[in-house]
Short mmCIF file of C-alpha atoms in Angstrom, two decimals:
data_model
loop_
_atom_site.label_atom_id
_atom_site.label_comp_id
_atom_site.label_asym_id
_atom_site.label_seq_id
_atom_site.Cartn_x
_atom_site.Cartn_y
_atom_site.Cartn_z
CA UNK A 20 -11.94 17.02 -32.07
CA UNK A 21 -14.85 18.49 -34.02
CA UNK A 22 -17.71 17.25 -31.85
CA UNK A 23 -18.46 19.64 -29.00
CA UNK A 24 -21.78 18.48 -27.57
CA UNK A 25 -22.34 15.10 -25.92
CA UNK A 26 -25.06 13.39 -23.95
CA UNK A 27 -22.61 12.67 -21.12
CA UNK A 28 -19.21 14.05 -20.16
CA UNK A 29 -17.17 11.91 -17.79
CA UNK A 30 -14.46 13.80 -15.95
CA UNK A 31 -11.84 11.24 -14.95
CA UNK A 32 -10.78 8.31 -17.11
CA UNK A 33 -9.44 5.81 -14.63
CA UNK A 34 -11.19 2.64 -13.42
CA UNK A 35 -14.53 4.15 -12.42
CA UNK A 36 -14.75 6.59 -15.32
CA UNK A 37 -13.87 3.91 -17.89
CA UNK A 38 -16.38 1.51 -16.35
CA UNK A 39 -19.11 4.15 -16.64
CA UNK A 40 -18.03 4.89 -20.21
CA UNK A 41 -18.41 1.23 -21.13
CA UNK A 42 -21.95 1.10 -19.70
CA UNK A 43 -22.88 4.23 -21.61
CA UNK A 44 -21.12 3.20 -24.81
CA UNK A 45 -23.02 -0.07 -24.79
CA UNK A 46 -26.17 2.02 -24.29
CA UNK A 47 -25.40 3.89 -27.55
CA UNK A 48 -24.79 7.18 -25.74
CA UNK A 49 -22.59 9.97 -27.09
CA UNK A 50 -19.91 10.20 -24.40
CA UNK A 51 -16.74 12.22 -23.86
CA UNK A 52 -14.14 11.08 -21.31
CA UNK A 53 -11.79 13.84 -20.15
CA UNK A 54 -8.70 12.58 -18.34
CA UNK A 55 -5.37 14.10 -17.29
CA UNK A 56 -3.62 10.74 -16.82
CA UNK A 57 -2.72 10.92 -13.12
CA UNK A 58 -4.43 8.05 -11.23
CA UNK A 59 -3.91 8.05 -7.45
CA UNK A 60 -2.41 4.53 -7.49
CA UNK A 61 0.25 5.27 -10.11
CA UNK A 62 3.06 4.23 -7.68
CA UNK A 63 1.39 0.94 -6.78
CA UNK A 64 3.10 -2.01 -8.44
CA UNK A 65 0.21 -4.51 -8.37
CA UNK A 66 -3.56 -4.44 -7.90
CA UNK A 67 -5.23 -7.11 -5.78
CA UNK A 68 -8.64 -8.34 -4.63
CA UNK A 69 -10.15 -7.68 -8.07
CA UNK A 70 -11.42 -10.91 -9.58
CA UNK A 71 -9.79 -11.81 -12.96
CA UNK A 72 -7.16 -9.08 -12.44
CA UNK A 73 -5.55 -10.14 -9.16
CA UNK A 74 -1.86 -9.22 -9.14
CA UNK A 75 -2.01 -7.21 -12.37
CA UNK A 76 -0.16 -3.90 -12.80
CA UNK A 77 -2.71 -1.07 -12.36
CA UNK A 78 -1.56 0.75 -15.51
CA UNK A 79 -2.09 -2.44 -17.54
CA UNK A 80 -5.64 -2.79 -16.20
CA UNK A 81 -6.51 0.78 -17.16
CA UNK A 82 -4.82 0.52 -20.59
CA UNK A 83 -6.75 -2.67 -21.36
CA UNK A 84 -9.96 -1.05 -20.13
CA UNK A 85 -9.44 2.02 -22.32
CA UNK A 86 -8.79 -0.18 -25.36
CA UNK A 87 -12.02 -2.09 -24.72
CA UNK A 88 -14.04 1.09 -24.17
CA UNK A 89 -12.58 2.56 -27.37
CA UNK A 90 -14.34 -0.24 -29.26
CA UNK A 91 -17.62 1.63 -28.70
CA UNK A 92 -17.47 4.38 -31.31
CA UNK A 93 -19.93 6.66 -29.52
CA UNK A 94 -17.30 7.13 -26.78
CA UNK A 95 -14.54 9.67 -27.38
CA UNK A 96 -11.49 10.61 -25.30
CA UNK A 97 -9.85 13.94 -24.58
CA UNK A 98 -6.44 14.07 -22.94
CA UNK A 99 -6.42 17.11 -20.69
CA UNK A 100 -7.43 18.63 -17.39
CA UNK A 101 -10.98 19.86 -16.78
CA UNK A 102 -10.63 23.26 -15.09
CA UNK A 103 -14.14 24.74 -15.14
CA UNK A 104 -17.70 23.46 -14.96
CA UNK A 105 -20.68 25.73 -15.68
CA UNK A 106 -24.40 25.06 -15.54
CA UNK A 107 -26.02 26.10 -18.82
CA UNK A 108 -29.50 25.82 -20.32
CA UNK A 109 -28.66 22.65 -22.27
CA UNK A 110 -26.97 21.02 -19.26
CA UNK A 111 -23.32 21.71 -18.50
CA UNK A 112 -20.20 23.17 -20.07
CA UNK A 113 -16.79 21.78 -19.19
CA UNK A 114 -13.66 23.77 -20.05
CA UNK A 115 -10.15 22.32 -20.17
CA UNK A 116 -6.69 23.69 -19.46
CA UNK A 117 -6.00 23.87 -23.20
CA UNK A 118 -8.96 26.18 -23.79
CA UNK A 119 -11.28 23.56 -25.29
CA UNK A 120 -14.91 23.62 -24.18
CA UNK A 121 -17.48 20.84 -24.37
CA UNK A 122 -21.16 20.65 -23.41
CA UNK A 123 -23.38 17.80 -22.29
CA UNK A 124 -26.77 16.95 -20.81
CA UNK A 125 -25.22 15.05 -17.88
CA UNK A 126 -21.86 15.05 -16.13
CA UNK A 127 -20.19 12.26 -14.17
CA UNK A 128 -17.27 13.06 -11.89
CA UNK A 129 -14.99 10.05 -11.44
CA UNK A 130 -12.12 12.22 -10.27
CA UNK A 131 -10.87 10.43 -7.15
CA UNK A 132 -9.28 12.04 -4.12
CA UNK A 133 -5.83 13.43 -3.29
CA UNK A 134 -4.06 12.01 -0.26
CA UNK A 135 -2.50 14.64 2.03
CA UNK A 136 0.72 12.97 3.12
CA UNK A 137 2.51 14.27 6.22
CA UNK A 138 5.98 15.82 6.17
CA UNK A 139 7.77 12.59 7.05
CA UNK A 140 10.89 12.14 4.94
CA UNK A 141 10.63 9.04 2.76
CA UNK A 142 6.92 8.43 3.27
CA UNK A 143 5.85 9.78 -0.13
CA UNK A 144 8.40 7.54 -1.85
CA UNK A 145 6.97 4.47 -0.10
CA UNK A 146 3.31 5.38 -0.58
CA UNK A 147 1.44 2.61 -2.37
CA UNK A 148 4.52 0.37 -2.35
CA UNK A 149 5.35 -0.48 1.27
CA UNK A 150 3.25 2.17 3.04
CA UNK A 151 -0.24 0.84 2.46
CA UNK A 152 -3.80 1.97 3.16
CA UNK A 153 -5.82 -1.23 2.71
CA UNK A 154 -5.17 -4.76 3.99
CA UNK A 155 -7.77 -6.17 1.60
CA UNK A 156 -5.75 -4.75 -1.32
CA UNK A 157 -2.24 -5.54 -0.06
CA UNK A 158 -2.37 -7.42 3.25
CA UNK A 159 -1.83 -10.89 1.83
CA UNK A 160 1.47 -9.88 0.25
CA UNK A 161 2.90 -8.77 3.64
CA UNK A 162 1.14 -11.35 5.82
CA UNK A 163 3.01 -12.39 8.99
CA UNK A 164 5.70 -9.76 8.32
CA UNK A 165 7.02 -7.20 10.79
CA UNK A 166 4.43 -4.48 10.38
CA UNK A 167 3.66 -1.04 11.78
CA UNK A 168 0.62 1.19 11.80
CA UNK A 169 0.85 4.98 11.89
CA UNK A 170 -2.28 6.12 13.73
CA UNK A 171 -3.52 7.23 17.13
CA UNK A 172 -6.59 7.24 19.33
CA UNK A 173 -9.74 5.39 18.30
CA UNK A 174 -8.56 5.11 14.71
CA UNK A 175 -5.28 3.55 15.80
CA UNK A 176 -7.06 1.07 18.05
CA UNK A 177 -9.53 -0.05 15.37
CA UNK A 178 -6.82 -0.17 12.70
CA UNK A 179 -4.63 -2.34 14.94
CA UNK A 180 -7.51 -4.76 15.50
CA UNK A 181 -8.05 -5.02 11.76
CA UNK A 182 -4.41 -5.50 10.76
CA UNK A 183 -3.84 -8.10 13.49
CA UNK A 184 -5.79 -10.49 11.28
CA UNK A 185 -2.88 -10.50 8.79
CA UNK A 186 0.08 -10.39 11.18
CA UNK A 187 0.77 -10.75 14.89
CA UNK A 188 4.17 -9.04 14.54
CA UNK A 189 2.60 -5.64 14.93
CA UNK A 190 3.32 -2.28 16.55
CA UNK A 191 1.31 0.95 16.67
CA UNK A 192 3.27 4.17 15.98
CA UNK A 193 1.30 7.05 17.49
CA UNK A 194 3.89 9.59 16.20
CA UNK A 195 3.78 11.50 19.47
CA UNK A 196 1.92 11.15 22.73
CA UNK A 197 -0.73 8.46 22.66
CA UNK A 198 -4.38 9.49 22.74
CA UNK A 199 -5.53 5.90 23.31
CA UNK A 200 -7.67 5.28 26.36
CA UNK A 201 -6.18 3.21 29.18
CA UNK A 202 -8.62 0.41 28.31
CA UNK A 203 -7.54 0.45 24.66
CA UNK A 204 -3.87 0.33 25.66
CA UNK A 205 -4.49 -2.66 27.91
CA UNK A 206 -6.28 -4.55 25.14
CA UNK A 207 -3.47 -3.87 22.67
CA UNK A 208 -0.83 -4.98 25.19
CA UNK A 209 -2.87 -8.12 25.88
CA UNK A 210 -2.60 -8.92 22.17
CA UNK A 211 1.13 -8.14 22.23
CA UNK A 212 0.79 -5.08 20.01
CA UNK A 213 3.58 -2.69 20.94
CA UNK A 214 2.74 1.01 21.29
CA UNK A 215 5.56 3.41 20.31
CA UNK A 216 4.91 7.05 21.16
CA UNK A 217 8.09 8.56 19.69
CA UNK A 218 7.73 11.12 16.90
CA UNK A 219 8.77 9.83 13.47
CA UNK A 220 11.74 11.50 11.76
CA UNK A 221 11.91 9.52 8.51
CA UNK A 222 11.41 6.24 6.69
CA UNK A 223 14.53 4.66 5.30
CA UNK A 224 13.73 2.77 2.11
CA UNK A 225 15.11 1.40 -1.14
CA UNK A 226 13.04 2.23 -4.20
CA UNK A 227 9.91 2.49 -2.06
CA UNK A 228 10.54 -0.69 -0.06
CA UNK A 229 10.80 0.37 3.57
CA UNK A 230 13.77 -0.83 5.63
CA UNK A 231 13.30 0.94 8.94
CA UNK A 232 11.56 3.76 10.77
CA UNK A 233 13.81 6.43 12.24
CA UNK A 234 12.42 8.37 15.21
CA UNK A 235 13.34 11.90 16.26
CA UNK A 236 15.20 10.54 19.29
CA UNK A 237 17.37 8.68 16.71
CA UNK A 238 16.12 5.24 17.73
CA UNK A 239 15.20 2.93 14.86
CA UNK A 240 13.00 -0.08 14.22
CA UNK A 241 13.17 -2.41 11.23
CA UNK A 242 9.84 -2.73 9.41
CA UNK A 243 8.62 -4.60 6.33
CA UNK A 244 5.32 -2.74 5.83
CA UNK A 245 3.39 0.19 7.27
CA UNK A 246 -0.35 0.83 7.18
CA UNK A 247 -1.44 4.45 7.11
CA UNK A 248 -4.66 6.25 6.28
CA UNK A 249 -3.86 9.88 5.50
CA UNK A 250 -6.42 12.65 5.38
CA UNK A 251 -7.55 13.51 1.86
CA UNK A 252 -9.29 16.14 -0.20
CA UNK A 253 -11.22 15.99 -3.44
CA UNK A 254 -8.81 15.71 -6.37
CA UNK A 255 -11.07 17.95 -8.43
CA UNK A 256 -12.81 21.12 -7.20
CA UNK A 257 -15.37 21.24 -10.03
CA UNK A 258 -18.15 19.33 -8.19
CA UNK A 259 -17.97 21.87 -5.36
CA UNK A 260 -17.98 24.72 -7.89
CA UNK A 261 -21.34 23.35 -9.08
CA UNK A 262 -22.50 23.31 -5.42
CA UNK A 263 -22.44 19.54 -5.06
CA UNK A 264 -22.70 18.75 -1.37
CA UNK A 265 -19.92 16.88 0.43
CA UNK A 266 -20.26 14.46 3.33
CA UNK A 267 -18.66 15.01 6.74
CA UNK A 268 -15.78 12.80 5.54
CA UNK A 269 -15.17 15.06 2.53
CA UNK A 270 -16.63 12.69 -0.06
CA UNK A 271 -19.10 13.80 -2.73
CA UNK A 272 -22.58 13.06 -1.42
CA UNK A 273 -24.54 10.73 -3.71
CA UNK A 274 -27.76 8.76 -3.45
CA UNK A 275 -28.35 5.09 -4.33
CA UNK A 276 -28.29 5.97 -8.04
CA UNK A 277 -24.91 7.79 -7.82
CA UNK A 278 -26.71 11.15 -8.19
CA UNK A 279 -25.16 14.13 -6.42
CA UNK A 280 -27.27 16.84 -4.78
CA UNK A 281 -27.23 18.78 -8.08
CA UNK A 282 -29.64 17.50 -10.79
CA UNK A 283 -27.81 16.10 -13.80
CA UNK A 284 -24.51 15.66 -11.95
CA UNK A 285 -23.33 12.18 -10.93
CA UNK A 286 -20.22 10.94 -9.15
CA UNK A 287 -18.54 7.54 -8.74
CA UNK A 288 -15.34 5.89 -7.59
CA UNK A 289 -12.95 7.02 -4.88
CA UNK A 290 -14.46 10.52 -4.72
CA UNK A 291 -17.62 8.99 -3.21
CA UNK A 292 -16.46 5.70 -1.63
CA UNK A 293 -14.95 5.41 1.85
CA UNK A 294 -13.46 1.96 1.15
CA UNK A 295 -11.13 2.63 -1.77
CA UNK A 296 -10.28 -0.20 -4.16
CA UNK A 297 -10.14 -0.80 -7.91
CA UNK A 298 -12.98 -3.33 -7.70
CA UNK A 299 -15.30 -0.93 -5.88
CA UNK A 300 -14.42 1.93 -8.25
CA UNK A 301 -15.29 -0.25 -11.24
CA UNK A 302 -18.55 -1.33 -9.63
CA UNK A 303 -19.75 2.18 -8.81
CA UNK A 304 -18.76 3.45 -12.26
CA UNK A 305 -20.67 0.69 -14.03
CA UNK A 306 -23.76 1.42 -11.97
CA UNK A 307 -23.43 5.19 -12.50
CA UNK A 308 -23.37 4.67 -16.28
CA UNK A 309 -26.54 2.59 -16.15
CA UNK A 310 -28.19 5.13 -13.87
CA UNK A 311 -27.37 8.02 -16.21
CA UNK A 312 -28.69 6.08 -19.19
CA UNK A 313 -31.95 5.39 -17.34
CA UNK A 314 -32.41 9.08 -16.57
CA UNK A 315 -31.79 10.03 -20.21
CA UNK A 316 -34.40 7.46 -21.28
CA UNK A 317 -36.94 8.74 -18.75
CA UNK A 318 -36.43 12.33 -19.96
CA UNK A 319 -36.96 11.41 -23.63
CA UNK A 320 -39.81 8.90 -23.14
CA UNK A 321 -42.59 11.43 -22.67
#
């Protein structure tokens, strides 16, 4: 790739990054998308609750999106991992793991987050397949099935209320002693939601489809689906290296225009959104692209 300087560099070429690239490509901007090819939903078999794409394979959605973005010849792609971001006089310099370096006026991070899965045997193999994070994305497909939630305390209580909309065959696995209040426990029992306080040993599954939960006391319970919201961290450390501020939840802090706390740096997608979904990632990326284009226009129209 001969071109080294761009108006915008997008770090992350999944749903949000590609959506931003389309907005910017249609705005005639010189754009580089740097992507390492590891989306967080790569184990998920189907994407849902995204109009026109409901039930589609995530990799097919992103491949189709990349093909459509590639139509705009001012947008280029670089397959690699961005490993360093530096503020320079002209804007920013992004270096990759292969030693390539590119500069731009603006940077958009659409880098997602990394889920920190617990050391429960079998859970990683089921993640995104039968261990789910979002009922709006996957709840319909396991409606009325025998379902569990791994959570505790206030989060477990609120999660149980939410999931009870999709199934009444529900139990809450606190994975150790319950931290629910007595009032919360009474409400859950009233709604026939079983509370199991045993520690989890493993998840028995077949190709990611869970069969049963095995507890450390060697008791077992058959389950069709599990909901679980693991802690996470930013998938990419470069925004923090540029001193972009994070929220209390660990998301990149942005304003209504997708601007971070560092001038010229934007962020979109799962790295900024609490409610993670393909549809919301696409939406925030599209808006970020338009916002960046507006700022470039304002800076030149003087």
